[in-house]
Amino acid sequence: MVVSWSRSFGVALVALVVVGCESGSLSVVPSDVMLPDAGPPSGRDGGTSSQDFGPDCTPDCTDRTCGADGCGGSCGSCGAGTTCQGGACMSTGPECGNGVLDDGEVCDGDCPTSCPNTACATRTLVGSAADCDARCESTPISTCASGDGCCPSGCSAPADDDCSFDCTDLAAWPADWAAEEDSALEQMNVHRGTGYECASGPRMSVPPYTINDELRIAARCHSQDMAVENFFSHTGSDGSNFSTRCNRAGYTGGPRYENIAAGNGTGVASVGQWMGSSTGHCDAVMASNANEVGIGYMRLGGTRWTHYWTAVFGNR
């Protein structure tokens, strides 16, 4: 008969085995000898929570960011949307609602719930926060309508009272209007360079006009005044004349002439009106005592003429 007794002391296992029936026949079995019915020793990835690792156990997290450290501790934990596999945190794939913006998600935890309109676009909420694909889509405003805070391309006051322009701010003037003004200047200089038969008589070639910013402001502001107030005259709605308007704009030279026109939407056509006039407009274009010009064009639907032109000539 064999009787065995064993007890764990720290990391050593002491086993006492009684062999046979004779008194005093004792032998000590070393701890590294497997006893009958004993399970395999626990390793780094095995064991139970009740295992006693002892005070001399050294945690080992080499190449591991999560999972057990071999001594009952942990090498770290994984965040939302990941799981520990082989000591590394691996993604479990998109998971809407975990607060992490995974591939394929538009939002997660910060999804929009409304989409306020912007100055020139209506915005609509599409998708849903529950599917992590909620987003705002914008549609540009193209209709001329007063009170919406937008002046779409092609719109103007009074059809759209959101459209207003500062005639004293050269950079704020619509680019297509400025381009027509430049076209008018080019056409004038073509005639000045070749000479022209005005109604009052032939005019010899003269040096080209150069554009002047102050004269341009005076011209633009008068065209705007005529358009907004829906009139056509050299006298402003405030009773001003062209010389006064040039001085207001800061022109330091001598104002000489002013031409106005209405009804044509291009610079070339408007200069053609002046060149064919019998009332001195052609003479102003061909004048030898003027060397600077400012041209202002404004388009305003719903008014009598729609297109309004002013050219102010000066010398300095």
PDB file of C-alpha atoms in Angstrom:
ATOM      1  CA  MET A   1       0.000   0.000   0.000  1.00  0.00           C
ATOM      2  CA  VAL A   2       1.212   3.449  -0.819  1.00  0.00           C
ATOM      3  CA  VAL A   3       0.008   6.455   1.151  1.00  0.00           C
ATOM      4  CA  SER A   4       0.899   9.903  -0.108  1.00  0.00           C
ATOM      5  CA  TRP A   5       0.582  13.347   1.391  1.00  0.00           C
ATOM      6  CA  SER A   6       1.477  16.635  -0.199  1.00  0.00           C
ATOM      7  CA  ARG A   7       1.302  20.344   0.583  1.00  0.00           C
ATOM      8  CA  SER A   8       2.177  23.500  -1.321  1.00  0.00           C
ATOM      9  CA  PHE A   9       4.736  25.867   0.258  1.00  0.00           C
ATOM     10  CA  GLY A  10       5.201  28.879  -2.031  1.00  0.00           C
ATOM     11  CA  VAL A  11       6.484  27.531  -5.303  1.00  0.00           C
ATOM     12  CA  ALA A  12       7.698  24.182  -3.945  1.00  0.00           C
ATOM     13  CA  LEU A  13       5.614  21.101  -3.609  1.00  0.00           C
ATOM     14  CA  VAL A  14       6.649  18.740  -0.799  1.00  0.00           C
ATOM     15  CA  ALA A  15       5.346  15.203  -1.084  1.00  0.00           C
ATOM     16  CA  LEU A  16       5.559  12.487   1.522  1.00  0.00           C
ATOM     17  CA  VAL A  17       4.959   9.003   0.317  1.00  0.00           C
ATOM     18  CA  VAL A  18       4.656   6.044   2.575  1.00  0.00           C
ATOM     19  CA  VAL A  19       5.755   2.934   0.789  1.00  0.00           C
ATOM     20  CA  GLY A  20       4.795  -0.476   2.030  1.00  0.00           C
ATOM     21  CA  CYS A  21       3.589  -1.329   5.554  1.00  0.00           C
ATOM     22  CA  GLU A  22       6.813  -1.367   7.405  1.00  0.00           C
ATOM     23  CA  SER A  23       7.285   1.222  10.070  1.00  0.00           C
ATOM     24  CA  GLY A  24       9.796   3.905   9.279  1.00  0.00           C
ATOM     25  CA  SER A  25       9.832   3.275   5.532  1.00  0.00           C
ATOM     26  CA  LEU A  26       9.547   6.879   4.407  1.00  0.00           C
ATOM     27  CA  SER A  27      10.807   8.615   1.341  1.00  0.00           C
ATOM     28  CA  VAL A  28      10.493  12.193   0.130  1.00  0.00           C
ATOM     29  CA  VAL A  29       9.426  12.654  -3.448  1.00  0.00           C
ATOM     30  CA  PRO A  30      10.886  15.815  -5.060  1.00  0.00           C
ATOM     31  CA  SER A  31       8.443  18.495  -6.137  1.00  0.00           C
ATOM     32  CA  ASP A  32       9.183  18.003  -9.815  1.00  0.00           C
ATOM     33  CA  VAL A  33       7.904  14.444  -9.746  1.00  0.00           C
ATOM     34  CA  MET A  34       4.360  14.133 -11.053  1.00  0.00           C
ATOM     35  CA  LEU A  35       2.053  12.576  -8.495  1.00  0.00           C
ATOM     36  CA  PRO A  36      -0.798  10.314  -9.403  1.00  0.00           C
ATOM     37  CA  ASP A  37      -3.960  12.169 -10.544  1.00  0.00           C
ATOM     38  CA  ALA A  38      -2.198  15.564 -10.420  1.00  0.00           C
ATOM     39  CA  GLY A  39      -2.979  17.880 -13.317  1.00  0.00           C
ATOM     40  CA  PRO A  40      -0.332  19.575 -15.440  1.00  0.00           C
ATOM     41  CA  PRO A  41       1.394  22.623 -13.960  1.00  0.00           C
ATOM     42  CA  SER A  42      -0.187  25.926 -14.853  1.00  0.00           C
ATOM     43  CA  GLY A  43       1.643  28.023 -17.404  1.00  0.00           C
ATOM     44  CA  ARG A  44       1.417  31.668 -18.511  1.00  0.00           C
ATOM     45  CA  ASP A  45      -1.784  31.180 -20.443  1.00  0.00           C
ATOM     46  CA  GLY A  46      -3.355  28.658 -18.059  1.00  0.00           C
ATOM     47  CA  GLY A  47      -4.325  28.288 -14.405  1.00  0.00           C
ATOM     48  CA  THR A  48      -7.250  29.575 -12.463  1.00  0.00           C
ATOM     49  CA  SER A  49      -7.879  32.658 -10.387  1.00  0.00           C
ATOM     50  CA  SER A  50      -7.238  30.692  -7.222  1.00  0.00           C
ATOM     51  CA  GLN A  51      -3.726  29.735  -8.333  1.00  0.00           C
ATOM     52  CA  ASP A  52      -1.035  30.856  -5.893  1.00  0.00           C
ATOM     53  CA  PHE A  53       1.813  32.335  -8.017  1.00  0.00           C
ATOM     54  CA  GLY A  54       4.012  33.089  -5.015  1.00  0.00           C
ATOM     55  CA  PRO A  55       6.105  36.123  -4.147  1.00  0.00           C
ATOM     56  CA  ASP A  56       8.886  35.280  -6.590  1.00  0.00           C
ATOM     57  CA  CYS A  57       6.690  35.239  -9.744  1.00  0.00           C
ATOM     58  CA  THR A  58       7.942  37.708 -12.368  1.00  0.00           C
ATOM     59  CA  PRO A  59       5.250  39.240 -14.629  1.00  0.00           C
ATOM     60  CA  ASP A  60       6.030  38.936 -18.326  1.00  0.00           C
ATOM     61  CA  CYS A  61       4.345  41.288 -20.841  1.00  0.00           C
ATOM     62  CA  THR A  62       6.932  40.966 -23.606  1.00  0.00           C
ATOM     63  CA  ASP A  63       5.227  41.744 -26.941  1.00  0.00           C
ATOM     64  CA  ARG A  64       1.874  41.897 -25.186  1.00  0.00           C
ATOM     65  CA  THR A  65      -0.408  44.904 -24.720  1.00  0.00           C
ATOM     66  CA  CYS A  66      -3.309  43.084 -23.178  1.00  0.00           C
ATOM     67  CA  GLY A  67      -4.188  39.806 -21.445  1.00  0.00           C
ATOM     68  CA  ALA A  68      -2.553  37.983 -18.501  1.00  0.00           C
ATOM     69  CA  ASP A  69       0.989  38.722 -17.379  1.00  0.00           C
ATOM     70  CA  GLY A  70       1.671  35.181 -16.077  1.00  0.00           C
ATOM     71  CA  CYS A  71       1.476  36.173 -12.432  1.00  0.00           C
ATOM     72  CA  GLY A  72      -2.198  36.825 -11.990  1.00  0.00           C
ATOM     73  CA  GLY A  73      -2.004  40.400 -13.308  1.00  0.00           C
ATOM     74  CA  SER A  74      -2.806  42.080 -16.608  1.00  0.00           C
ATOM     75  CA  CYS A  75      -0.694  43.495 -19.417  1.00  0.00           C
ATOM     76  CA  GLY A  76      -3.460  45.975 -20.254  1.00  0.00           C
ATOM     77  CA  SER A  77      -7.007  46.203 -21.504  1.00  0.00           C
ATOM     78  CA  CYS A  78      -8.509  46.989 -24.888  1.00  0.00           C
ATOM     79  CA  GLY A  79     -10.782  49.904 -25.703  1.00  0.00           C
ATOM     80  CA  ALA A  80     -14.238  49.948 -27.186  1.00  0.00           C
ATOM     81  CA  GLY A  81     -14.531  48.218 -30.528  1.00  0.00           C
ATOM     82  CA  THR A  82     -11.488  45.992 -29.923  1.00  0.00           C
ATOM     83  CA  THR A  83     -10.775  42.646 -28.288  1.00  0.00           C
ATOM     84  CA  CYS A  84      -7.592  41.003 -26.967  1.00  0.00           C
ATOM     85  CA  GLN A  85      -6.215  38.325 -29.256  1.00  0.00           C
ATOM     86  CA  GLY A  86      -2.803  36.771 -28.614  1.00  0.00           C
ATOM     87  CA  GLY A  87      -1.746  39.680 -26.413  1.00  0.00           C
ATOM     88  CA  ALA A  88      -2.749  42.357 -28.946  1.00  0.00           C
ATOM     89  CA  CYS A  89      -5.877  44.514 -29.219  1.00  0.00           C
ATOM     90  CA  MET A  90      -7.669  43.717 -32.448  1.00  0.00           C
ATOM     91  CA  SER A  91     -10.554  45.660 -33.978  1.00  0.00           C
ATOM     92  CA  THR A  92     -13.945  44.013 -33.866  1.00  0.00           C
ATOM     93  CA  GLY A  93     -15.092  46.104 -36.869  1.00  0.00           C
ATOM     94  CA  PRO A  94     -17.428  49.139 -37.106  1.00  0.00           C
ATOM     95  CA  GLU A  95     -19.704  49.469 -34.117  1.00  0.00           C
ATOM     96  CA  CYS A  96     -22.135  52.378 -34.230  1.00  0.00           C
ATOM     97  CA  GLY A  97     -22.534  53.975 -30.827  1.00  0.00           C
ATOM     98  CA  ASN A  98     -19.119  53.144 -29.386  1.00  0.00           C
ATOM     99  CA  GLY A  99     -17.955  56.758 -29.663  1.00  0.00           C
ATOM    100  CA  VAL A 100     -15.225  55.806 -32.154  1.00  0.00           C
ATOM    101  CA  LEU A 101     -15.390  56.956 -35.781  1.00  0.00           C
ATOM    102  CA  ASP A 102     -14.852  53.647 -37.544  1.00  0.00           C
ATOM    103  CA  ASP A 103     -14.327  53.162 -41.269  1.00  0.00           C
ATOM    104  CA  GLY A 104     -17.599  53.602 -43.104  1.00  0.00           C
ATOM    105  CA  GLU A 105     -19.118  55.862 -40.428  1.00  0.00           C
ATOM    106  CA  VAL A 106     -19.845  59.559 -40.941  1.00  0.00           C
ATOM    107  CA  CYS A 107     -20.342  60.274 -37.254  1.00  0.00           C
ATOM    108  CA  ASP A 108     -20.464  58.423 -33.934  1.00  0.00           C
ATOM    109  CA  GLY A 109     -21.577  60.174 -30.783  1.00  0.00           C
ATOM    110  CA  ASP A 110     -21.327  63.598 -32.422  1.00  0.00           C
ATOM    111  CA  CYS A 111     -23.946  63.240 -35.157  1.00  0.00           C
ATOM    112  CA  PRO A 112     -25.821  66.425 -36.147  1.00  0.00           C
ATOM    113  CA  THR A 113     -29.448  66.695 -35.091  1.00  0.00           C
ATOM    114  CA  SER A 114     -30.304  69.776 -37.164  1.00  0.00           C
ATOM    115  CA  CYS A 115     -28.934  71.661 -40.166  1.00  0.00           C
ATOM    116  CA  PRO A 116     -29.465  75.450 -40.039  1.00  0.00           C
ATOM    117  CA  ASN A 117     -29.443  77.214 -43.405  1.00  0.00           C
ATOM    118  CA  THR A 118     -26.442  79.308 -44.394  1.00  0.00           C
ATOM    119  CA  ALA A 119     -26.541  82.681 -46.174  1.00  0.00           C
ATOM    120  CA  CYS A 120     -26.940  81.264 -49.689  1.00  0.00           C
ATOM    121  CA  ALA A 121     -27.796  77.587 -49.177  1.00  0.00           C
ATOM    122  CA  THR A 122     -30.571  75.489 -47.685  1.00  0.00           C
ATOM    123  CA  ARG A 123     -29.282  72.583 -45.617  1.00  0.00           C
ATOM    124  CA  THR A 124     -31.104  69.290 -45.050  1.00  0.00           C
ATOM    125  CA  LEU A 125     -30.425  66.564 -42.466  1.00  0.00           C
ATOM    126  CA  VAL A 126     -30.053  63.141 -44.112  1.00  0.00           C
ATOM    127  CA  GLY A 127     -29.200  59.758 -42.628  1.00  0.00           C
ATOM    128  CA  SER A 128     -29.588  59.023 -38.915  1.00  0.00           C
ATOM    129  CA  ALA A 129     -27.538  59.020 -35.750  1.00  0.00           C
ATOM    130  CA  ALA A 130     -28.683  55.439 -35.099  1.00  0.00           C
ATOM    131  CA  ASP A 131     -26.821  54.317 -38.229  1.00  0.00           C
ATOM    132  CA  CYS A 132     -23.907  56.714 -37.705  1.00  0.00           C
ATOM    133  CA  ASP A 133     -24.464  58.282 -41.136  1.00  0.00           C
ATOM    134  CA  ALA A 134     -26.281  61.515 -40.201  1.00  0.00           C
ATOM    135  CA  ARG A 135     -25.017  64.504 -42.202  1.00  0.00           C
ATOM    136  CA  CYS A 136     -26.048  67.890 -43.598  1.00  0.00           C
ATOM    137  CA  GLU A 137     -26.421  68.311 -47.357  1.00  0.00           C
ATOM    138  CA  SER A 138     -26.504  71.811 -48.899  1.00  0.00           C
ATOM    139  CA  THR A 139     -28.467  73.102 -51.886  1.00  0.00           C
ATOM    140  CA  PRO A 140     -27.443  76.519 -53.257  1.00  0.00           C
ATOM    141  CA  ILE A 141     -30.165  79.201 -53.357  1.00  0.00           C
ATOM    142  CA  SER A 142     -30.725  80.326 -56.953  1.00  0.00           C
ATOM    143  CA  THR A 143     -34.088  82.114 -56.699  1.00  0.00           C
ATOM    144  CA  CYS A 144     -34.187  85.893 -56.360  1.00  0.00           C
ATOM    145  CA  ALA A 145     -36.182  86.505 -53.178  1.00  0.00           C
ATOM    146  CA  SER A 146     -36.072  89.341 -50.687  1.00  0.00           C
ATOM    147  CA  GLY A 147     -35.438  88.691 -47.024  1.00  0.00           C
ATOM    148  CA  ASP A 148     -33.513  85.405 -47.256  1.00  0.00           C
ATOM    149  CA  GLY A 149     -30.127  87.039 -46.731  1.00  0.00           C
ATOM    150  CA  CYS A 150     -28.840  85.883 -50.118  1.00  0.00           C
ATOM    151  CA  CYS A 151     -28.191  87.622 -53.417  1.00  0.00           C
ATOM    152  CA  PRO A 152     -27.705  84.814 -55.958  1.00  0.00           C
ATOM    153  CA  SER A 153     -25.808  85.347 -59.183  1.00  0.00           C
ATOM    154  CA  GLY A 154     -27.976  87.206 -61.693  1.00  0.00           C
ATOM    155  CA  CYS A 155     -30.211  88.781 -59.027  1.00  0.00           C
ATOM    156  CA  SER A 156     -30.369  92.456 -58.126  1.00  0.00           C
ATOM    157  CA  ALA A 157     -32.491  94.958 -56.252  1.00  0.00           C
ATOM    158  CA  PRO A 158     -35.387  95.676 -56.172  1.00  0.00           C
ATOM    159  CA  ALA A 159     -36.317  92.133 -57.253  1.00  0.00           C
ATOM    160  CA  ASP A 160     -34.094  90.919 -54.408  1.00  0.00           C
ATOM    161  CA  ASP A 161     -33.543  93.490 -51.668  1.00  0.00           C
ATOM    162  CA  ASP A 162     -30.733  91.323 -50.261  1.00  0.00           C
ATOM    163  CA  CYS A 163     -28.650  92.568 -53.188  1.00  0.00           C
ATOM    164  CA  SER A 164     -26.789  95.744 -52.429  1.00  0.00           C
ATOM    165  CA  PHE A 165     -23.465  97.021 -53.656  1.00  0.00           C
ATOM    166  CA  ASP A 166     -21.074  99.568 -52.249  1.00  0.00           C
ATOM    167  CA  CYS A 167     -20.141 101.768 -55.195  1.00  0.00           C
ATOM    168  CA  THR A 168     -17.231 103.212 -53.208  1.00  0.00           C
ATOM    169  CA  ASP A 169     -15.611  99.794 -52.747  1.00  0.00           C
ATOM    170  CA  LEU A 170     -13.849  98.975 -56.011  1.00  0.00           C
ATOM    171  CA  ALA A 171     -13.211  95.327 -55.065  1.00  0.00           C
ATOM    172  CA  ALA A 172     -16.856  94.671 -54.143  1.00  0.00           C
ATOM    173  CA  TRP A 173     -18.267  95.572 -57.562  1.00  0.00           C
ATOM    174  CA  PRO A 174     -19.550  92.493 -59.477  1.00  0.00           C
ATOM    175  CA  ALA A 175     -16.826  91.107 -61.717  1.00  0.00           C
ATOM    176  CA  ASP A 176     -19.030  90.839 -64.817  1.00  0.00           C
ATOM    177  CA  TRP A 177     -19.998  94.514 -64.516  1.00  0.00           C
ATOM    178  CA  ALA A 178     -16.361  95.544 -64.122  1.00  0.00           C
ATOM    179  CA  ALA A 179     -15.455  93.472 -67.188  1.00  0.00           C
ATOM    180  CA  GLU A 180     -17.995  95.389 -69.295  1.00  0.00           C
ATOM    181  CA  GLU A 181     -16.568  98.670 -67.986  1.00  0.00           C
ATOM    182  CA  ASP A 182     -13.105  97.571 -69.110  1.00  0.00           C
ATOM    183  CA  SER A 183     -14.530  96.623 -72.492  1.00  0.00           C
ATOM    184  CA  ALA A 184     -15.975 100.123 -72.843  1.00  0.00           C
ATOM    185  CA  LEU A 185     -12.571 101.644 -72.058  1.00  0.00           C
ATOM    186  CA  GLU A 186     -10.904  99.502 -74.728  1.00  0.00           C
ATOM    187  CA  GLN A 187     -13.478 100.571 -77.312  1.00  0.00           C
ATOM    188  CA  MET A 188     -13.000 104.259 -76.473  1.00  0.00           C
ATOM    189  CA  ASN A 189      -9.248 103.936 -76.896  1.00  0.00           C
ATOM    190  CA  VAL A 190      -9.680 102.217 -80.244  1.00  0.00           C
ATOM    191  CA  HIS A 191     -11.484 105.318 -81.508  1.00  0.00           C
ATOM    192  CA  ARG A 192      -8.998 107.694 -79.865  1.00  0.00           C
ATOM    193  CA  GLY A 193      -6.153 105.846 -81.533  1.00  0.00           C
ATOM    194  CA  THR A 194      -7.578 105.972 -85.066  1.00  0.00           C
ATOM    195  CA  GLY A 195      -9.487 109.231 -85.004  1.00  0.00           C
ATOM    196  CA  TYR A 196     -13.246 109.505 -85.498  1.00  0.00           C
ATOM    197  CA  GLU A 197     -15.817 111.454 -87.481  1.00  0.00           C
ATOM    198  CA  CYS A 198     -18.083 112.843 -84.771  1.00  0.00           C
ATOM    199  CA  ALA A 199     -21.379 114.595 -85.564  1.00  0.00           C
ATOM    200  CA  SER A 200     -19.660 117.875 -84.795  1.00  0.00           C
ATOM    201  CA  GLY A 201     -16.805 117.164 -87.187  1.00  0.00           C
ATOM    202  CA  PRO A 202     -13.685 114.993 -87.553  1.00  0.00           C
ATOM    203  CA  ARG A 203     -11.532 114.340 -84.528  1.00  0.00           C
ATOM    204  CA  MET A 204      -7.843 113.531 -84.832  1.00  0.00           C
ATOM    205  CA  SER A 205      -6.230 110.635 -82.985  1.00  0.00           C
ATOM    206  CA  VAL A 206      -5.251 111.369 -79.376  1.00  0.00           C
ATOM    207  CA  PRO A 207      -3.484 109.408 -76.594  1.00  0.00           C
ATOM    208  CA  PRO A 208      -5.525 106.686 -74.893  1.00  0.00           C
ATOM    209  CA  TYR A 209      -7.474 107.205 -71.671  1.00  0.00           C
ATOM    210  CA  THR A 210      -6.166 105.671 -68.468  1.00  0.00           C
ATOM    211  CA  ILE A 211      -8.607 104.484 -65.842  1.00  0.00           C
ATOM    212  CA  ASN A 212      -8.770 106.509 -62.625  1.00  0.00           C
ATOM    213  CA  ASP A 213     -10.137 104.941 -59.428  1.00  0.00           C
ATOM    214  CA  GLU A 214     -11.744 108.119 -58.049  1.00  0.00           C
ATOM    215  CA  LEU A 215     -13.474 108.875 -61.349  1.00  0.00           C
ATOM    216  CA  ARG A 216     -14.592 105.247 -61.491  1.00  0.00           C
ATOM    217  CA  ILE A 217     -16.188 105.556 -58.051  1.00  0.00           C
ATOM    218  CA  ALA A 218     -17.989 108.729 -59.114  1.00  0.00           C
ATOM    219  CA  ALA A 219     -19.249 106.990 -62.275  1.00  0.00           C
ATOM    220  CA  ARG A 220     -20.366 103.817 -60.497  1.00  0.00           C
ATOM    221  CA  CYS A 221     -22.177 105.701 -57.765  1.00  0.00           C
ATOM    222  CA  HIS A 222     -24.128 107.757 -60.324  1.00  0.00           C
ATOM    223  CA  SER A 223     -25.080 104.645 -62.316  1.00  0.00           C
ATOM    224  CA  GLN A 224     -26.229 103.015 -59.078  1.00  0.00           C
ATOM    225  CA  ASP A 225     -28.201 106.111 -58.139  1.00  0.00           C
ATOM    226  CA  MET A 226     -29.988 106.128 -61.515  1.00  0.00           C
ATOM    227  CA  ALA A 227     -30.725 102.385 -61.295  1.00  0.00           C
ATOM    228  CA  VAL A 228     -31.964 102.253 -57.712  1.00  0.00           C
ATOM    229  CA  GLU A 229     -33.997 105.446 -58.008  1.00  0.00           C
ATOM    230  CA  ASN A 230     -35.160 104.494 -61.515  1.00  0.00           C
ATOM    231  CA  PHE A 231     -34.332 107.714 -63.370  1.00  0.00           C
ATOM    232  CA  PHE A 232     -32.021 108.889 -66.155  1.00  0.00           C
ATOM    233  CA  SER A 233     -30.323 112.251 -65.802  1.00  0.00           C
ATOM    234  CA  HIS A 234     -26.978 113.963 -65.260  1.00  0.00           C
ATOM    235  CA  THR A 235     -28.454 115.446 -62.090  1.00  0.00           C
ATOM    236  CA  GLY A 236     -28.289 113.058 -59.152  1.00  0.00           C
ATOM    237  CA  SER A 237     -31.254 112.164 -56.954  1.00  0.00           C
ATOM    238  CA  ASP A 238     -29.701 114.469 -54.342  1.00  0.00           C
ATOM    239  CA  GLY A 239     -29.362 117.338 -56.818  1.00  0.00           C
ATOM    240  CA  SER A 240     -25.608 116.841 -57.377  1.00  0.00           C
ATOM    241  CA  ASN A 241     -23.780 117.423 -60.678  1.00  0.00           C
ATOM    242  CA  PHE A 242     -20.894 115.361 -62.018  1.00  0.00           C
ATOM    243  CA  SER A 243     -18.229 117.791 -60.791  1.00  0.00           C
ATOM    244  CA  THR A 244     -19.553 117.550 -57.226  1.00  0.00           C
ATOM    245  CA  ARG A 245     -19.607 113.759 -57.417  1.00  0.00           C
ATOM    246  CA  CYS A 246     -15.986 113.689 -58.618  1.00  0.00           C
ATOM    247  CA  ASN A 247     -14.926 115.851 -55.695  1.00  0.00           C
ATOM    248  CA  ARG A 248     -16.820 113.596 -53.261  1.00  0.00           C
ATOM    249  CA  ALA A 249     -14.927 110.601 -54.632  1.00  0.00           C
ATOM    250  CA  GLY A 250     -11.626 112.360 -53.917  1.00  0.00           C
ATOM    251  CA  TYR A 251     -10.581 113.216 -57.466  1.00  0.00           C
ATOM    252  CA  THR A 252      -7.827 115.837 -57.387  1.00  0.00           C
ATOM    253  CA  GLY A 253      -7.741 116.570 -61.115  1.00  0.00           C
ATOM    254  CA  GLY A 254     -10.066 118.697 -63.194  1.00  0.00           C
ATOM    255  CA  PRO A 255     -13.415 117.102 -64.133  1.00  0.00           C
ATOM    256  CA  ARG A 256     -14.150 117.741 -67.803  1.00  0.00           C
ATOM    257  CA  TYR A 257     -17.165 115.809 -69.100  1.00  0.00           C
ATOM    258  CA  GLU A 258     -19.752 113.183 -68.191  1.00  0.00           C
ATOM    259  CA  ASN A 259     -21.545 110.789 -70.542  1.00  0.00           C
ATOM    260  CA  ILE A 260     -24.510 108.649 -69.493  1.00  0.00           C
ATOM    261  CA  ALA A 261     -26.326 105.888 -71.379  1.00  0.00           C
ATOM    262  CA  ALA A 262     -29.043 103.338 -70.666  1.00  0.00           C
ATOM    263  CA  GLY A 263     -30.545 100.234 -72.199  1.00  0.00           C
ATOM    264  CA  ASN A 264     -27.482  98.389 -73.515  1.00  0.00           C
ATOM    265  CA  GLY A 265     -25.856  95.564 -71.565  1.00  0.00           C
ATOM    266  CA  THR A 266     -22.376  95.698 -73.119  1.00  0.00           C
ATOM    267  CA  GLY A 267     -19.604  98.242 -73.048  1.00  0.00           C
ATOM    268  CA  VAL A 268     -19.101  98.107 -76.806  1.00  0.00           C
ATOM    269  CA  ALA A 269     -22.779  98.874 -77.521  1.00  0.00           C
ATOM    270  CA  SER A 270     -22.896 101.730 -75.022  1.00  0.00           C
ATOM    271  CA  VAL A 271     -19.781 103.393 -76.480  1.00  0.00           C
ATOM    272  CA  GLY A 272     -21.443 102.967 -79.882  1.00  0.00           C
ATOM    273  CA  GLN A 273     -24.403 104.992 -78.565  1.00  0.00           C
ATOM    274  CA  TRP A 274     -22.071 107.814 -77.558  1.00  0.00           C
ATOM    275  CA  MET A 275     -20.076 107.790 -80.791  1.00  0.00           C
ATOM    276  CA  GLY A 276     -23.260 108.106 -82.849  1.00  0.00           C
ATOM    277  CA  SER A 277     -24.767 110.838 -80.703  1.00  0.00           C
ATOM    278  CA  SER A 278     -25.239 114.356 -82.030  1.00  0.00           C
ATOM    279  CA  THR A 279     -25.182 115.996 -78.601  1.00  0.00           C
ATOM    280  CA  GLY A 280     -21.472 116.032 -77.708  1.00  0.00           C
ATOM    281  CA  HIS A 281     -20.941 112.524 -76.336  1.00  0.00           C
ATOM    282  CA  CYS A 282     -18.564 111.631 -79.178  1.00  0.00           C
ATOM    283  CA  ASP A 283     -16.626 114.845 -78.525  1.00  0.00           C
ATOM    284  CA  ALA A 284     -16.131 113.829 -74.883  1.00  0.00           C
ATOM    285  CA  VAL A 285     -14.754 110.449 -75.896  1.00  0.00           C
ATOM    286  CA  MET A 286     -12.345 112.089 -78.356  1.00  0.00           C
ATOM    287  CA  ALA A 287     -11.460 115.121 -76.198  1.00  0.00           C
ATOM    288  CA  SER A 288      -7.812 116.161 -76.260  1.00  0.00           C
ATOM    289  CA  ASN A 289      -8.100 118.056 -72.960  1.00  0.00           C
ATOM    290  CA  ALA A 290      -8.945 114.909 -70.967  1.00  0.00           C
ATOM    291  CA  ASN A 291      -6.617 112.007 -70.250  1.00  0.00           C
ATOM    292  CA  GLU A 292      -8.364 110.025 -67.490  1.00  0.00           C
ATOM    293  CA  VAL A 293     -11.745 108.348 -67.285  1.00  0.00           C
ATOM    294  CA  GLY A 294     -13.904 106.429 -64.849  1.00  0.00           C
ATOM    295  CA  ILE A 295     -16.657 104.153 -66.160  1.00  0.00           C
ATOM    296  CA  GLY A 296     -19.525 102.732 -64.101  1.00  0.00           C
ATOM    297  CA  TYR A 297     -22.067 100.094 -65.196  1.00  0.00           C
ATOM    298  CA  MET A 298     -24.951  98.706 -63.156  1.00  0.00           C
ATOM    299  CA  ARG A 299     -27.656  96.214 -64.122  1.00  0.00           C
ATOM    300  CA  LEU A 300     -30.948  96.319 -62.218  1.00  0.00           C
ATOM    301  CA  GLY A 301     -33.955  94.271 -63.307  1.00  0.00           C
ATOM    302  CA  GLY A 302     -37.458  95.638 -62.821  1.00  0.00           C
ATOM    303  CA  THR A 303     -36.432  99.192 -63.677  1.00  0.00           C
ATOM    304  CA  ARG A 304     -37.222 101.165 -66.823  1.00  0.00           C
ATOM    305  CA  TRP A 305     -33.868 100.678 -68.563  1.00  0.00           C
ATOM    306  CA  THR A 306     -32.270  97.751 -66.678  1.00  0.00           C
ATOM    307  CA  HIS A 307     -28.756  98.769 -67.821  1.00  0.00           C
ATOM    308  CA  TYR A 308     -27.232 102.068 -66.657  1.00  0.00           C
ATOM    309  CA  TRP A 309     -23.916 103.621 -67.774  1.00  0.00           C
ATOM    310  CA  THR A 310     -21.835 106.600 -66.687  1.00  0.00           C
ATOM    311  CA  ALA A 311     -18.447 107.766 -67.966  1.00  0.00           C
ATOM    312  CA  VAL A 312     -16.693 110.666 -66.223  1.00  0.00           C
ATOM    313  CA  PHE A 313     -13.704 112.287 -67.950  1.00  0.00           C
ATOM    314  CA  GLY A 314     -10.978 114.307 -66.236  1.00  0.00           C
ATOM    315  CA  ASN A 315      -7.539 115.754 -66.738  1.00  0.00           C
ATOM    316  CA  ARG A 316      -4.507 115.728 -64.485  1.00  0.00           C
TER     317      ARG A 316
END
